């Protein structure tokens, strides 16, 4: 009896827990009426949203046959033009009136180079070393004429030991460490020397001290031979090309005898009126050189440079080893002619 009284409340308690765990039953949507909020939302969607017509991503186009690629001819490679390369013009003049005649174009790699004092110094030192003769010669004791007999005994005389009379310690003997013929020339790369040469011309051109003549400077035929020197002196002083203004350097392609004779300087005489120097082609007002004789020091030494047009082209063409073949004067002018056409 006791077990039955206990089991009855336990059964009822278990049924109560099971009843609470069952999920609530829902009515079907067909029998359920729509809520007011759902009806308003659906009406808003129907009023404001509509579908837009869309275009197909891939349209139906007629298929076209792609032609096979045609073989193209290989084109020669042409490097782009350097924007830093410019063209400068220099005025040509007549002689002896020095009137402006025409304009000559030159590339910036020849007459517009920046000043490089280090290159100019190396070039001038190189030329000075090459001009040294190195002909000083002294005789060693083996080259002096005389006997090799010992002039006094080695010991017992109270004097210093001494060998033969050709000893460097005796008068008339040889020289111990005297100079011998040697070459003082120093090496310099041709590319550096050519660059220094064009730098010197560019320096003269930038300062307005480079005067280009259209033809060879010659003394007029009507000037007699005895008056050439005076005529040249007056011409230089009138144009401010003389000694008071720094002298002038004339550069020609070939030697011009009339110009050389007109620049005949004063003869220097020594004792008893004996002529020891005759400066032909150089006076106190000017100096004349050919292309083969001029160097960098000559271009920088005097006040200005008066150069013949043909001589200027020859100098520039002979000192452009540091440039590419397409940047040299001949190739540059051919390219300018092709562009102008």
Short mmCIF file of C-alpha atoms in Angstrom, two decimals:
data_model
loop_
_atom_site.label_atom_id
_atom_site.label_comp_id
_atom_site.label_asym_id
_atom_site.label_seq_id
_atom_site.Cartn_x
_atom_site.Cartn_y
_atom_site.Cartn_z
CA UNK A 1 0.00 0.00 0.00
CA UNK A 2 2.78 2.23 0.83
CA UNK A 3 4.34 1.76 -2.67
CA UNK A 4 1.09 2.60 -4.40
CA UNK A 5 0.69 5.81 -2.44
CA UNK A 6 4.17 6.87 -3.32
CA UNK A 7 3.98 5.97 -7.05
CA UNK A 8 0.80 7.96 -7.67
CA UNK A 9 2.28 11.36 -6.92
CA UNK A 10 5.47 10.45 -8.85
CA UNK A 11 3.46 9.54 -11.95
CA UNK A 12 1.60 12.82 -11.86
CA UNK A 13 4.81 14.76 -11.40
CA UNK A 14 6.39 13.02 -14.40
CA UNK A 15 3.39 13.77 -16.56
CA UNK A 16 3.62 17.44 -15.61
CA UNK A 17 7.28 17.70 -16.67
CA UNK A 18 6.58 15.90 -19.95
CA UNK A 19 3.72 18.24 -20.69
CA UNK A 20 5.90 21.30 -20.30
CA UNK A 21 8.65 19.89 -22.60
CA UNK A 22 6.31 19.39 -25.59
CA UNK A 23 6.62 22.17 -28.21
CA UNK A 24 3.62 24.40 -28.69
CA UNK A 25 1.40 23.52 -31.57
CA UNK A 26 1.16 26.10 -34.48
CA UNK A 27 -1.62 26.62 -36.82
CA UNK A 28 -1.22 26.14 -40.51
CA UNK A 29 -0.45 29.17 -42.76
CA UNK A 30 -3.53 28.45 -44.81
CA UNK A 31 -5.80 28.81 -41.88
CA UNK A 32 -3.74 31.59 -40.23
CA UNK A 33 -4.66 35.17 -41.04
CA UNK A 34 -1.84 37.61 -42.04
CA UNK A 35 -0.67 40.01 -39.40
CA UNK A 36 -1.14 43.76 -40.06
CA UNK A 37 2.66 44.43 -40.12
CA UNK A 38 3.29 41.76 -42.76
CA UNK A 39 0.53 43.20 -44.96
CA UNK A 40 2.02 46.73 -44.82
CA UNK A 41 5.54 45.47 -45.65
CA UNK A 42 4.31 43.50 -48.64
CA UNK A 43 2.36 46.49 -49.91
CA UNK A 44 5.50 48.70 -49.62
CA UNK A 45 7.56 46.18 -51.56
CA UNK A 46 4.98 45.92 -54.29
CA UNK A 47 4.76 49.71 -54.61
CA UNK A 48 8.45 50.60 -54.72
CA UNK A 49 10.33 47.62 -56.11
CA UNK A 50 10.10 46.57 -59.69
CA UNK A 51 12.36 44.52 -61.92
CA UNK A 52 14.46 46.22 -64.59
CA UNK A 53 15.15 44.71 -67.96
CA UNK A 54 18.64 43.20 -68.15
CA UNK A 55 20.94 42.85 -71.11
CA UNK A 56 22.65 39.61 -71.88
CA UNK A 57 26.30 39.52 -71.00
CA UNK A 58 27.23 37.77 -74.23
CA UNK A 59 25.38 38.92 -77.31
CA UNK A 60 24.89 36.68 -80.23
CA UNK A 61 27.23 38.09 -82.83
CA UNK A 62 28.11 36.57 -86.12
CA UNK A 63 31.31 34.64 -85.84
CA UNK A 64 34.19 36.27 -87.72
CA UNK A 65 37.24 34.42 -88.97
CA UNK A 66 40.48 35.83 -87.52
CA UNK A 67 43.05 36.21 -90.32
CA UNK A 68 46.41 34.59 -89.76
CA UNK A 69 49.21 36.97 -88.75
CA UNK A 70 51.27 38.26 -91.66
CA UNK A 71 55.05 38.11 -91.23
CA UNK A 72 56.45 41.63 -90.77
CA UNK A 73 59.80 42.75 -92.09
CA UNK A 74 62.42 43.26 -89.35
CA UNK A 75 63.06 46.96 -88.82
CA UNK A 76 66.62 48.17 -88.09
CA UNK A 77 67.14 49.34 -84.54
CA UNK A 78 67.51 53.08 -84.17
CA UNK A 79 68.39 54.38 -80.70
CA UNK A 80 66.28 57.24 -79.37
CA UNK A 81 67.64 60.73 -79.83
CA UNK A 82 69.49 62.14 -76.85
CA UNK A 83 67.52 65.14 -75.56
CA UNK A 84 70.69 66.70 -74.12
CA UNK A 85 72.32 67.02 -77.55
CA UNK A 86 71.68 70.51 -78.87
CA UNK A 87 72.73 72.49 -81.90
CA UNK A 88 74.71 75.72 -81.66
CA UNK A 89 75.51 78.20 -84.41
CA UNK A 90 78.71 80.14 -84.88
CA UNK A 91 79.14 83.17 -87.12
CA UNK A 92 81.66 83.16 -89.95
CA UNK A 93 83.49 86.37 -90.91
CA UNK A 94 85.41 87.66 -93.87
CA UNK A 95 89.06 88.68 -93.79
CA UNK A 96 90.38 91.35 -93.42
CA UNK A 97 87.13 93.31 -92.99
CA UNK A 98 85.83 90.84 -90.36
CA UNK A 99 82.21 91.32 -91.46
CA UNK A 100 79.68 88.64 -90.43
CA UNK A 101 78.81 86.40 -93.35
CA UNK A 102 76.79 83.30 -92.35
CA UNK A 103 75.93 80.89 -89.54
CA UNK A 104 77.44 77.43 -89.19
CA UNK A 105 75.71 74.73 -87.09
CA UNK A 106 77.77 72.57 -84.74
CA UNK A 107 76.68 69.93 -82.21
CA UNK A 108 76.85 70.59 -78.50
CA UNK A 109 79.35 67.73 -78.09
CA UNK A 110 81.95 69.84 -79.91
CA UNK A 111 81.44 73.48 -78.91
CA UNK A 112 79.16 73.44 -75.86
CA UNK A 113 81.12 71.30 -73.42
CA UNK A 114 81.30 72.41 -69.77
CA UNK A 115 84.56 73.73 -68.38
CA UNK A 116 86.74 70.95 -66.93
CA UNK A 117 89.87 72.42 -65.40
CA UNK A 118 91.12 68.98 -64.40
CA UNK A 119 91.12 67.76 -68.00
CA UNK A 120 92.77 70.93 -69.27
CA UNK A 121 95.48 70.66 -66.61
CA UNK A 122 96.21 67.04 -67.49
CA UNK A 123 96.40 67.87 -71.19
CA UNK A 124 98.75 70.84 -70.67
CA UNK A 125 101.04 68.80 -68.39
CA UNK A 126 101.05 65.96 -70.92
CA UNK A 127 102.05 68.32 -73.73
CA UNK A 128 104.74 69.99 -71.60
CA UNK A 129 106.29 66.63 -70.71
CA UNK A 130 106.24 65.55 -74.35
CA UNK A 131 108.05 68.74 -75.43
CA UNK A 132 110.94 68.22 -73.01
CA UNK A 133 114.03 67.16 -74.93
CA UNK A 134 115.67 65.09 -72.23
CA UNK A 135 119.04 65.45 -73.94
CA UNK A 136 121.17 66.24 -70.85
CA UNK A 137 124.10 63.86 -70.72
CA UNK A 138 127.05 63.54 -68.33
CA UNK A 139 129.93 61.08 -68.37
CA UNK A 140 130.33 58.38 -65.81
CA UNK A 141 133.83 57.51 -64.57
CA UNK A 142 133.90 54.61 -66.97
CA UNK A 143 133.31 57.00 -69.92
CA UNK A 144 136.03 59.51 -69.00
CA UNK A 145 139.25 59.16 -70.97
CA UNK A 146 142.27 58.32 -68.81
CA UNK A 147 144.29 55.61 -67.13
CA UNK A 148 142.90 53.30 -64.47
CA UNK A 149 146.13 53.32 -62.42
CA UNK A 150 145.73 53.91 -58.71
CA UNK A 151 147.24 57.32 -58.09
CA UNK A 152 148.51 56.67 -54.52
CA UNK A 153 148.86 53.72 -52.14
CA UNK A 154 145.91 52.50 -50.17
CA UNK A 155 147.64 52.97 -46.75
CA UNK A 156 150.57 54.78 -45.22
CA UNK A 157 150.17 58.24 -46.78
CA UNK A 158 147.87 59.70 -44.17
CA UNK A 159 145.42 60.71 -46.86
CA UNK A 160 142.10 59.20 -47.80
CA UNK A 161 142.03 56.18 -50.03
CA UNK A 162 141.63 57.04 -53.67
CA UNK A 163 141.45 55.14 -56.92
CA UNK A 164 142.26 56.37 -60.42
CA UNK A 165 142.10 59.95 -61.65
CA UNK A 166 138.63 59.39 -63.14
CA UNK A 167 137.14 59.27 -59.67
CA UNK A 168 134.10 61.58 -59.12
CA UNK A 169 135.97 63.13 -56.14
CA UNK A 170 138.64 64.60 -58.41
CA UNK A 171 138.47 67.49 -60.83
CA UNK A 172 138.11 66.25 -64.38
CA UNK A 173 136.68 62.94 -63.25
CA UNK A 174 133.32 61.42 -63.98
CA UNK A 175 129.94 62.33 -62.49
CA UNK A 176 128.52 59.86 -60.03
CA UNK A 177 124.76 60.41 -60.48
CA UNK A 178 124.53 62.82 -63.39
CA UNK A 179 121.64 63.04 -65.87
CA UNK A 180 121.44 60.79 -68.88
CA UNK A 181 119.27 61.10 -72.02
CA UNK A 182 115.74 60.11 -71.14
CA UNK A 183 112.13 60.52 -72.22
CA UNK A 184 110.04 62.74 -69.96
CA UNK A 185 106.79 61.92 -71.72
CA UNK A 186 103.82 60.92 -69.57
CA UNK A 187 100.94 58.79 -70.74
CA UNK A 188 97.44 60.16 -71.31
CA UNK A 189 94.49 58.37 -72.87
CA UNK A 190 93.59 59.65 -76.30
CA UNK A 191 89.93 59.86 -75.30
CA UNK A 192 90.80 62.17 -72.41
CA UNK A 193 93.11 64.30 -74.57
CA UNK A 194 90.48 64.70 -77.30
CA UNK A 195 87.87 65.67 -74.74
CA UNK A 196 90.24 68.27 -73.29
CA UNK A 197 90.89 69.62 -76.79
CA UNK A 198 87.19 70.20 -77.49
CA UNK A 199 86.75 71.59 -73.97
CA UNK A 200 89.34 74.27 -74.74
CA UNK A 201 87.51 75.24 -77.93
CA UNK A 202 84.20 75.29 -76.05
CA UNK A 203 85.73 77.56 -73.42
CA UNK A 204 86.85 80.01 -76.09
CA UNK A 205 83.44 79.86 -77.78
CA UNK A 206 81.54 80.43 -74.51
CA UNK A 207 83.64 83.56 -73.77
CA UNK A 208 83.18 84.95 -77.28
CA UNK A 209 86.89 84.59 -78.06
CA UNK A 210 86.56 82.17 -81.00
CA UNK A 211 86.39 83.92 -84.38
CA UNK A 212 85.80 81.75 -87.44
CA UNK A 213 86.89 82.97 -90.89
CA UNK A 214 85.06 81.81 -93.98
CA UNK A 215 88.22 81.65 -96.09
CA UNK A 216 91.97 81.48 -95.64
CA UNK A 217 93.39 84.68 -94.10
CA UNK A 218 95.69 86.23 -96.65
CA UNK A 219 97.29 89.63 -96.97
CA UNK A 220 95.89 91.49 -100.02
CA UNK A 221 98.10 91.47 -103.08
CA UNK A 222 98.17 95.26 -103.24
CA UNK A 223 100.14 95.34 -99.98
CA UNK A 224 103.83 95.26 -100.81
CA UNK A 225 106.14 92.85 -99.06
CA UNK A 226 107.87 95.60 -97.10
CA UNK A 227 104.57 96.95 -95.77
CA UNK A 228 102.96 93.69 -94.70
CA UNK A 229 104.20 93.83 -91.13
CA UNK A 230 102.95 97.37 -90.57
CA UNK A 231 99.63 96.60 -92.28
CA UNK A 232 99.07 93.59 -90.02
CA UNK A 233 99.99 95.55 -86.90
CA UNK A 234 97.54 98.32 -87.75
CA UNK A 235 94.81 95.78 -88.51
CA UNK A 236 95.22 94.05 -85.17
CA UNK A 237 95.33 97.26 -83.17
CA UNK A 238 92.25 98.66 -84.97
CA UNK A 239 90.20 95.52 -84.16
CA UNK A 240 91.57 95.29 -80.60
CA UNK A 241 93.39 92.05 -81.41
CA UNK A 242 96.88 93.24 -80.55
CA UNK A 243 99.16 92.99 -77.55
CA UNK A 244 97.22 95.48 -75.35
CA UNK A 245 94.22 93.12 -75.56
CA UNK A 246 96.03 89.82 -75.08
CA UNK A 247 97.38 89.03 -78.60
CA UNK A 248 95.72 86.79 -81.17
CA UNK A 249 96.31 83.25 -82.40
CA UNK A 250 95.72 82.60 -86.11
CA UNK A 251 95.02 78.97 -87.06
CA UNK A 252 95.09 77.87 -90.69
CA UNK A 253 94.86 74.53 -92.42
CA UNK A 254 98.06 75.08 -94.41
CA UNK A 255 100.92 77.52 -94.03
CA UNK A 256 100.12 80.90 -95.61
CA UNK A 257 103.34 82.65 -96.53
CA UNK A 258 101.86 86.14 -96.76
CA UNK A 259 100.37 85.85 -93.27
CA UNK A 260 103.56 84.37 -91.85
CA UNK A 261 105.64 87.16 -93.37
CA UNK A 262 103.25 89.80 -92.08
CA UNK A 263 103.73 88.46 -88.56
CA UNK A 264 107.51 88.57 -88.79
CA UNK A 265 108.55 89.82 -85.36
CA UNK A 266 111.50 91.94 -84.38
CA UNK A 267 114.81 90.22 -84.90
CA UNK A 268 116.68 89.59 -81.68
CA UNK A 269 120.36 90.44 -81.81
CA UNK A 270 123.11 89.50 -79.43
CA UNK A 271 126.70 90.60 -79.03
CA UNK A 272 128.22 92.46 -82.01
CA UNK A 273 124.78 92.70 -83.71
CA UNK A 274 124.73 88.99 -84.44
CA UNK A 275 121.26 87.67 -85.14
CA UNK A 276 120.39 84.84 -82.81
CA UNK A 277 116.62 84.57 -83.33
CA UNK A 278 114.17 85.29 -86.09
CA UNK A 279 110.55 84.87 -85.02
CA UNK A 280 108.78 84.19 -88.31
CA UNK A 281 105.03 83.72 -87.89
CA UNK A 282 105.04 85.34 -84.44
CA UNK A 283 105.09 88.95 -83.39
CA UNK A 284 104.34 90.83 -80.22
CA UNK A 285 100.74 91.29 -81.41
CA UNK A 286 99.83 87.90 -82.89
CA UNK A 287 100.94 84.38 -83.62
CA UNK A 288 100.20 82.01 -86.52
CA UNK A 289 100.14 78.21 -86.41
CA UNK A 290 98.87 75.37 -88.57
CA UNK A 291 96.57 72.58 -87.46
CA UNK A 292 99.49 70.19 -87.10
CA UNK A 293 101.40 72.57 -84.80
CA UNK A 294 98.68 73.75 -82.42
CA UNK A 295 97.94 72.11 -79.08
CA UNK A 296 95.71 72.71 -76.06
CA UNK A 297 98.15 75.12 -74.42
CA UNK A 298 98.17 77.32 -77.54
CA UNK A 299 94.37 77.47 -77.52
CA UNK A 300 94.37 78.74 -73.93
CA UNK A 301 97.47 80.90 -73.90
CA UNK A 302 96.60 83.99 -75.96
CA UNK A 303 93.68 86.39 -75.76
CA UNK A 304 91.59 84.98 -78.62
CA UNK A 305 91.63 82.44 -81.44
CA UNK A 306 91.00 83.33 -85.10
CA UNK A 307 90.57 80.08 -86.98
CA UNK A 308 89.85 79.20 -90.56
CA UNK A 309 86.61 77.28 -91.15
CA UNK A 310 88.35 74.32 -92.79
CA UNK A 311 90.95 74.26 -90.00
CA UNK A 312 88.22 74.18 -87.33
CA UNK A 313 86.48 71.23 -88.99
CA UNK A 314 89.78 69.37 -89.33
CA UNK A 315 90.64 69.92 -85.66
CA UNK A 316 87.22 68.74 -84.49
CA UNK A 317 87.25 65.65 -86.71
CA UNK A 318 90.74 64.76 -85.50
CA UNK A 319 89.80 64.91 -81.80
CA UNK A 320 86.56 62.99 -81.36
CA UNK A 321 87.73 59.50 -80.44
CA UNK A 322 85.68 59.59 -77.22
CA UNK A 323 82.39 60.01 -79.13
CA UNK A 324 80.17 57.33 -80.60
CA UNK A 325 80.24 56.96 -84.41
CA UNK A 326 76.81 58.54 -84.69
CA UNK A 327 77.83 61.58 -82.60
CA UNK A 328 80.84 62.55 -84.68
CA UNK A 329 80.81 65.65 -86.84
CA UNK A 330 80.50 63.93 -90.22
CA UNK A 331 77.68 61.60 -89.16
CA UNK A 332 75.91 64.43 -87.33
CA UNK A 333 75.91 66.63 -90.42
CA UNK A 334 74.62 63.80 -92.60
CA UNK A 335 71.81 63.28 -90.11
CA UNK A 336 71.01 67.00 -90.09
CA UNK A 337 70.87 66.99 -93.89
CA UNK A 338 68.47 64.03 -93.84
CA UNK A 339 66.23 65.73 -91.26
CA UNK A 340 66.17 69.01 -93.18
CA UNK A 341 65.18 67.24 -96.40
#
